[in-house]
Amino acid sequence: MAKPMFLVLFFLLASPCCCSSLWGGCPPHELSALNLFKQHLLDPYHSLASWKGLYCCSWKGITCHRLTGHVVRVDLRNFLFSLSALVRNSSSQIFPALFQLQHLEYLDLSYVDLSPLSIPSHLPSLSTLTHLSLLECGLTGRIPSEIGNMSRLTFLDISYNSELETRQSSSWIRNLRGLEHLGLADVNLTRDVVESVASLPNLTSLVMSDMPGTPLSPLGNLTSLSHLQLVGTYFTLLPFPIWISNLTSLVYLYLSEYNISSSMPSAVLSLPHLSNLILYGNPGLKVNLSSIVQHASQLSSLYIVNSDVGRVIPNSIGNMSSLTALDLSVNNIEGRLPDFMGNMSLLTRLYLSQNNIEGSLPDSMGNMFSLTTLDLSYNNIEGSLPNFIGNLSQLEVLDLSTNSLRGNIPWSSLGGISKLSYLCLGSNQLNGSLPSTFGNLSSLIELDVSNNSLSGTFLLSQLENLTKIYYLSLSNNFLRVKVEDFWIPKFQLQYLYLSSCNMDGDFPSFLSTQYNIRELDLSNNSLGGNIPDWLWGLTSFNTLNLSCNQFGGKLLSSKFGKLNAQYVDLHRNKLQGNVLVPYHDVQFLDMSENQFDGIISENIDDYGQSQLNYLSLANNNISGVFPHSICEGNHLEVLDVSNNKLTGNIFASFGNCSTTLKVLNLENNNLEGEITRMVCLQTLKLGGNKLQGTIPSSLKNCTSLEILDLGYNNMQGTIPNWIGKLIGLRILVLRSNKFKGGIPLELTKLENLQVLILSNNNLSGAIPSSLRNLRAMTNQTQSADVLLQYSNSSSMPYLDKIEINNKGLVLEYVKSLALVRCLDLSNNNFSGDIPQEIGFLIGLRILNLSMNQLHGKNPTSFGNLVQLESLDLSDNNLIGNIPNELQSLTFLSYLNISCNNFSGRIPQGAQWLTFDERSFSNNANLCGLQIKINCSPSPPSNQMYDEDVSEQEWEEHVWWEVGIGLSFGFGFSIVIGVLCFNKKCRKRCFKVMDGIIVILDQSIQKKIF
């Protein structure tokens, strides 16, 4: 035995490959290849932290052959890295490094951002490859037909790379006859792909998209198929793919985003081996749950999300004894949770989120001992969080967020669930305090109790035993969160949300130890001092929100300029000095409402390489000349530098702005000159400057322009006729300039215009009756859910706001701006009658025609303006009575018709009695209670009523007497008729008439005296 053992030992020592496998290394050329591959990547979250040293076989995601030491498996699925700028901006490729791994059998780069690379045509040089997955990698370009030469492939998935395409033919798929899994979803393929796929004899798993105009029915011949995932086009109406019923071996069926307006065929439900039915995002698909119980009671997993399953969960579902997973989320299910669910003892996962379930949790749910996941979020569940939750000892995920739960959180019961990893109770009405210790909840990795009414003082050190936690949200409670000095936690957070937690003091120092933090929200607290420099050096940031605090000091370019976060919000603090803009990957930057008092640093000129698409520097004290290139960034979409002290004439350069720019707000600065060229935007706000000249003609083709504000400048000329071409315009503000002439008829063709403010100009002529064509102002019903905003690619909306003179005050409208309908023509030289057609603008809330030269009567059609809240007709030459029709304006809360020539009685309706004499002053011939002038002559001395009776009471008395007289006359005529035509009743009627006269007489005497 000694000799054979010696030979084996000699062989191992003599073979460098085997030796390398034993001590964890790999051949040097493969080690170099992996290091080269790593050099091409950006790894902000340290996913490849283990990739160092010589022992590459022990690196994360790398597997070597047990004997030879060659790298045979590279599995980087879900690794959070992307390509470096060098690879993105040059012809360098990442794949050549991998081609040196000639023994590679398994390559999975799914969900790794490889954009904008393409699949190399020499990929088949990896001749030993059997598994290739490039799922959702952002790949572009042509799918090389050479892939068809990779005859050993059994698994190929290139799904969800929407920029990939096959330009000529998909016949290369036919050559991959060994394929068992094929993924082609959301890839641009030629029409022959269906026949090519249908020819694969060994295919058992298929993932692909529907192809409108190309029937998929040939796939029904794949009788060995056990796994089928079909993705529809959603916007195309499609029939249900009934050919699926031919797939007699089918075990797993996944159908998503199909725009189907039919029912689920029973033939599909009756497939003998079907055990997993997953239907996602098919809102038109009608699924009868009772039919599923009848035909597919053998199912182990049933997922029907965002479809039509009816309003009630049938009791028969409790008979599905094999069911282990049930998901009926987003289905408008109503009512209470049925008690029978407690009988589903094998159920491990239950998802019923985003429905209309109400009532409390049934006690029977305490018997669902196998549950590992319970998600009832986004419903209307009420009551307290029951103690029986503690009986669900296998629970790992509990999500009851966004409901109406009340009372204390039963921490003692929850403490018995040692496996609980996700606890989400946010957005309820829970109160009480957080526990001093989280005891047995040491498995928690996510804790969310935000948006409740929790109170008390909470030390973050109370989380000490939660060593696995990476997500913590305590925001928007009544908690007072404190951090002990020099505390170093044992966990590494990735997401921390402590907004509105009554925090004070300096920036929490423990965060310097949280190297993996991706999102940090400390907004709406009272934190102060300087922001520490080490914060800007954390490379893992994606989101940083320090807004609404008291941070001060200056930002150093050497530190702040290195920030890599995509979203940075520092608004409403006390930051000072020059404005600095970090380069790198910042996409959203809000530094408004600070105390920056210097200039915009010149390094901002390097916008060509910036990823920035949202920049707000509003409401500071920034001075100096605005850099010309600030709007030339390749990605910039929103630029707001309003309310500063910028100077100079810069508008000639705005014709060079990037075509991506959609919002430009420079209002309330000291900018001068004429607007010469301007790119087409969605929002353009230049009010409150010193601009001159006319409205630039370069805007006339900007049909996407929604808001144009040039108010408070020195602009002149007429309102151009071409303004009628701005068909998207919703808000037009030209107030406080020197415009002259009339309102062009073309302007009144803007059907989307909801706010028109032309006040304080030199406009003249008649108010055009064609204003009735402003259709947006005729809309009486507006949704309160609609905001006037621009949703940019950073997913953070820019909310437009406008100042409007309403109710005698200048009010700022932001969230409610979409609801406002305003017409303000005040302080001009308009003359003539007020057109009756304004009464057709029934959606108006604010109407101001004051300080003009209008005459004639107040139109009775104003009574149609039932939404009107503010009406100002003061300082004109209007005459006649105030129309009684105006009493129907029940929402009217501000009225000013002073300084006119109105006459007669002021309406006495309940709403009009709330206006005081200031609303009617300087109208010599008006009378009424509001101005304390009686409209009636003095009553005679012998009148039988109190001399101090009010005018309203006198009117009521008169109408009472008129009513009595009419009643008497009507009754008298009836009696006379009976007496004339019925002799037998004559005597009896005389007696009845005598009684009526007596009663009426008593009633009159009682009322008068």
CSV table of C-alpha atoms in Angstrom, one decimal, residues 462-639:
chain,number,residue,atom,x,y,z
A,462,GLN,CA,-31.2,49.7,22.0
A,463,LEU,CA,-30.7,47.9,18.6
A,464,GLU,CA,-27.5,46.5,19.9
A,465,ASN,CA,-28.4,42.8,19.6
A,466,LEU,CA,-29.8,43.2,16.0
A,467,THR,CA,-26.5,42.4,14.4
A,468,LYS,CA,-28.0,41.4,11.1
A,469,ILE,CA,-30.2,44.5,10.5
A,470,TYR,CA,-29.5,46.5,7.4
A,471,TYR,CA,-32.8,48.4,6.9
A,472,LEU,CA,-34.1,50.7,9.7
A,473,SER,CA,-36.9,53.2,9.3
A,474,LEU,CA,-38.3,55.2,12.3
A,475,SER,CA,-39.3,58.3,10.4
A,476,ASN,CA,-42.4,60.5,11.0
A,477,ASN,CA,-43.4,59.5,14.5
A,478,PHE,CA,-43.3,61.4,17.8
A,479,LEU,CA,-40.1,59.7,18.8
A,480,ARG,CA,-37.1,61.5,20.1
A,481,VAL,CA,-34.2,59.5,18.7
A,482,LYS,CA,-30.8,59.9,20.4
A,483,VAL,CA,-27.4,58.6,19.6
A,484,GLU,CA,-24.8,58.1,22.3
A,485,ASP,CA,-21.4,59.6,21.8
A,486,PHE,CA,-18.7,57.2,20.6
A,487,TRP,CA,-21.2,54.4,20.2
A,488,ILE,CA,-20.1,51.8,17.6
A,489,PRO,CA,-22.8,49.4,16.5
A,490,LYS,CA,-22.3,45.8,15.7
A,491,PHE,CA,-24.4,46.0,12.5
A,492,GLN,CA,-23.8,47.4,9.1
A,493,LEU,CA,-26.8,49.4,7.9
A,494,GLN,CA,-27.5,49.9,4.2
A,495,TYR,CA,-30.8,51.9,4.6
A,496,LEU,CA,-31.4,54.3,7.4
A,497,TYR,CA,-34.4,56.6,7.6
A,498,LEU,CA,-34.7,58.9,10.7
A,499,SER,CA,-36.7,61.8,9.2
A,500,SER,CA,-38.7,63.9,11.7
A,501,CYS,CA,-37.3,62.1,14.7
A,502,ASN,CA,-36.6,65.2,16.9
A,503,MET,CA,-32.9,64.6,16.6
A,504,ASP,CA,-30.5,67.4,17.7
A,505,GLY,CA,-26.9,67.9,18.3
A,506,ASP,CA,-24.1,67.3,15.8
A,507,PHE,CA,-24.0,64.9,12.9
A,508,PRO,CA,-24.2,61.3,14.3
A,509,SER,CA,-20.6,60.1,14.4
A,510,PHE,CA,-21.5,56.4,14.4
A,511,LEU,CA,-22.3,56.7,10.7
A,512,SER,CA,-18.6,56.9,10.0
A,513,THR,CA,-18.5,53.1,10.7
A,514,GLN,CA,-21.4,52.3,8.3
A,515,TYR,CA,-19.4,51.6,5.2
A,516,ASN,CA,-22.2,50.0,3.2
A,517,ILE,CA,-24.8,52.6,3.6
A,518,ARG,CA,-26.8,53.3,0.4
A,519,GLU,CA,-29.7,55.5,1.5
A,520,LEU,CA,-29.5,57.9,4.5
A,521,ASP,CA,-32.4,60.2,5.4
A,522,LEU,CA,-31.9,62.6,8.4
A,523,SER,CA,-34.3,65.3,7.1
A,524,ASN,CA,-36.6,67.4,9.2
A,525,ASN,CA,-34.6,67.3,12.4
A,526,SER,CA,-32.7,69.9,14.4
A,527,LEU,CA,-29.2,68.6,13.7
A,528,GLY,CA,-26.5,71.3,13.4
A,529,GLY,CA,-22.8,72.0,13.1
A,530,ASN,CA,-20.7,71.2,10.1
A,531,ILE,CA,-21.3,68.2,7.9
A,532,PRO,CA,-18.2,66.0,8.5
A,533,ASP,CA,-15.8,65.6,5.6
A,534,TRP,CA,-15.7,61.9,6.0
A,535,LEU,CA,-19.3,61.7,4.8
A,536,TRP,CA,-18.4,62.8,1.3
A,537,GLY,CA,-15.9,60.0,1.1
A,538,LEU,CA,-18.4,57.1,1.6
A,539,THR,CA,-18.6,55.5,-1.8
A,540,SER,CA,-21.6,53.3,-1.3
A,541,PHE,CA,-24.2,56.2,-1.2
A,542,ASN,CA,-27.1,56.2,-3.5
A,543,THR,CA,-29.4,58.6,-1.6
A,544,LEU,CA,-28.5,61.3,0.9
A,545,ASN,CA,-31.2,63.6,2.4
A,546,LEU,CA,-30.0,66.1,5.1
A,547,SER,CA,-32.7,68.7,4.2
A,548,CYS,CA,-34.5,70.8,6.8
A,549,ASN,CA,-31.9,70.9,9.5
A,550,GLN,CA,-29.5,73.5,10.8
A,551,PHE,CA,-26.2,72.3,9.2
A,552,GLY,CA,-23.8,75.2,8.5
A,553,GLY,CA,-20.3,75.9,7.4
A,554,LYS,CA,-18.8,75.7,3.9
A,555,LEU,CA,-18.5,72.7,1.6
A,556,LEU,CA,-14.9,72.0,0.5
A,557,SER,CA,-14.5,71.2,-3.1
A,558,SER,CA,-11.8,68.6,-2.4
A,559,LYS,CA,-14.3,66.6,-0.3
A,560,PHE,CA,-17.8,67.4,-1.5
A,561,GLY,CA,-16.8,67.1,-5.1
A,562,LYS,CA,-16.1,63.4,-4.6
A,563,LEU,CA,-19.6,62.5,-3.6
A,564,ASN,CA,-20.9,59.6,-5.6
A,565,ALA,CA,-24.6,59.5,-4.5
A,566,GLN,CA,-27.3,59.8,-7.2
A,567,TYR,CA,-29.7,61.7,-5.0
A,568,VAL,CA,-28.5,64.6,-2.7
A,569,ASP,CA,-30.9,66.9,-0.9
A,570,LEU,CA,-29.4,69.6,1.3
A,571,HIS,CA,-32.1,72.2,1.0
A,572,ARG,CA,-33.3,74.4,3.9
A,573,ASN,CA,-30.1,74.4,6.0
A,574,LYS,CA,-27.5,77.2,6.8
A,575,LEU,CA,-24.7,76.2,4.4
A,576,GLN,CA,-22.5,79.1,3.2
A,577,GLY,CA,-19.8,80.0,0.8
A,578,ASN,CA,-19.5,79.4,-2.9
A,579,VAL,CA,-21.8,76.8,-4.7
A,580,LEU,CA,-20.1,73.6,-5.5
A,581,VAL,CA,-21.5,70.8,-7.6
A,582,PRO,CA,-20.1,67.3,-7.4
A,583,TYR,CA,-19.2,65.5,-10.6
A,584,HIS,CA,-19.4,61.7,-10.8
A,585,ASP,CA,-22.8,60.2,-10.6
A,586,VAL,CA,-25.0,62.8,-8.9
A,587,GLN,CA,-28.3,63.0,-10.7
A,588,PHE,CA,-30.5,65.0,-8.3
A,589,LEU,CA,-29.1,67.9,-6.3
A,590,ASP,CA,-31.2,70.3,-4.2
A,591,MET,CA,-29.2,73.0,-2.3
A,592,SER,CA,-32.0,75.6,-2.2
A,593,GLU,CA,-32.9,77.7,0.8
A,594,ASN,CA,-29.5,77.9,2.3
A,595,GLN,CA,-27.2,80.9,2.9
A,596,PHE,CA,-24.8,80.5,-0.1
A,597,ASP,CA,-23.5,84.0,-0.7
A,598,GLY,CA,-20.7,83.5,-3.1
A,599,ILE,CA,-20.6,82.8,-6.8
A,600,ILE,CA,-21.3,79.5,-8.6
A,601,SER,CA,-17.9,77.8,-8.7
A,602,GLU,CA,-16.4,77.7,-12.2
A,603,ASN,CA,-16.0,73.9,-11.9
A,604,ILE,CA,-19.6,73.7,-12.7
A,605,ASP,CA,-18.7,74.5,-16.3
A,606,ASP,CA,-17.7,70.8,-16.7
A,607,TYR,CA,-21.3,69.8,-17.3
A,608,GLY,CA,-20.6,67.9,-20.4
A,609,GLN,CA,-19.5,64.9,-18.4
A,610,SER,CA,-22.0,65.3,-15.6
A,611,GLN,CA,-24.9,62.9,-15.0
A,612,LEU,CA,-26.9,65.7,-13.3
A,613,ASN,CA,-30.5,66.0,-14.4
A,614,TYR,CA,-32.0,68.0,-11.5
A,615,LEU,CA,-30.3,71.1,-10.0
A,616,SER,CA,-31.9,73.6,-7.6
A,617,LEU,CA,-30.0,76.5,-6.1
A,618,ALA,CA,-33.1,78.6,-5.4
A,619,ASN,CA,-33.5,80.9,-2.5
A,620,ASN,CA,-29.9,81.7,-1.7
A,621,ASN,CA,-27.8,84.9,-1.9
A,622,ILE,CA,-25.8,83.7,-4.9
A,623,SER,CA,-24.3,86.6,-6.9
A,624,GLY,CA,-22.1,87.1,-9.9
A,625,VAL,CA,-22.6,86.2,-13.5
A,626,PHE,CA,-24.3,83.0,-14.3
A,627,PRO,CA,-22.0,80.4,-16.1
A,628,HIS,CA,-23.1,80.1,-19.7
A,629,SER,CA,-22.6,76.3,-19.8
A,630,ILE,CA,-24.7,75.5,-16.8
A,631,CYS,CA,-27.6,74.5,-19.0
A,632,GLU,CA,-25.5,72.6,-21.5
A,633,GLY,CA,-25.3,69.3,-19.6
A,634,ASN,CA,-26.1,66.3,-21.6
A,635,HIS,CA,-28.6,65.1,-19.0
A,636,LEU,CA,-29.8,68.2,-17.3
A,637,GLU,CA,-33.7,68.4,-17.3
A,638,VAL,CA,-34.5,70.8,-14.4
A,639,LEU,CA,-32.6,73.9,-13.5
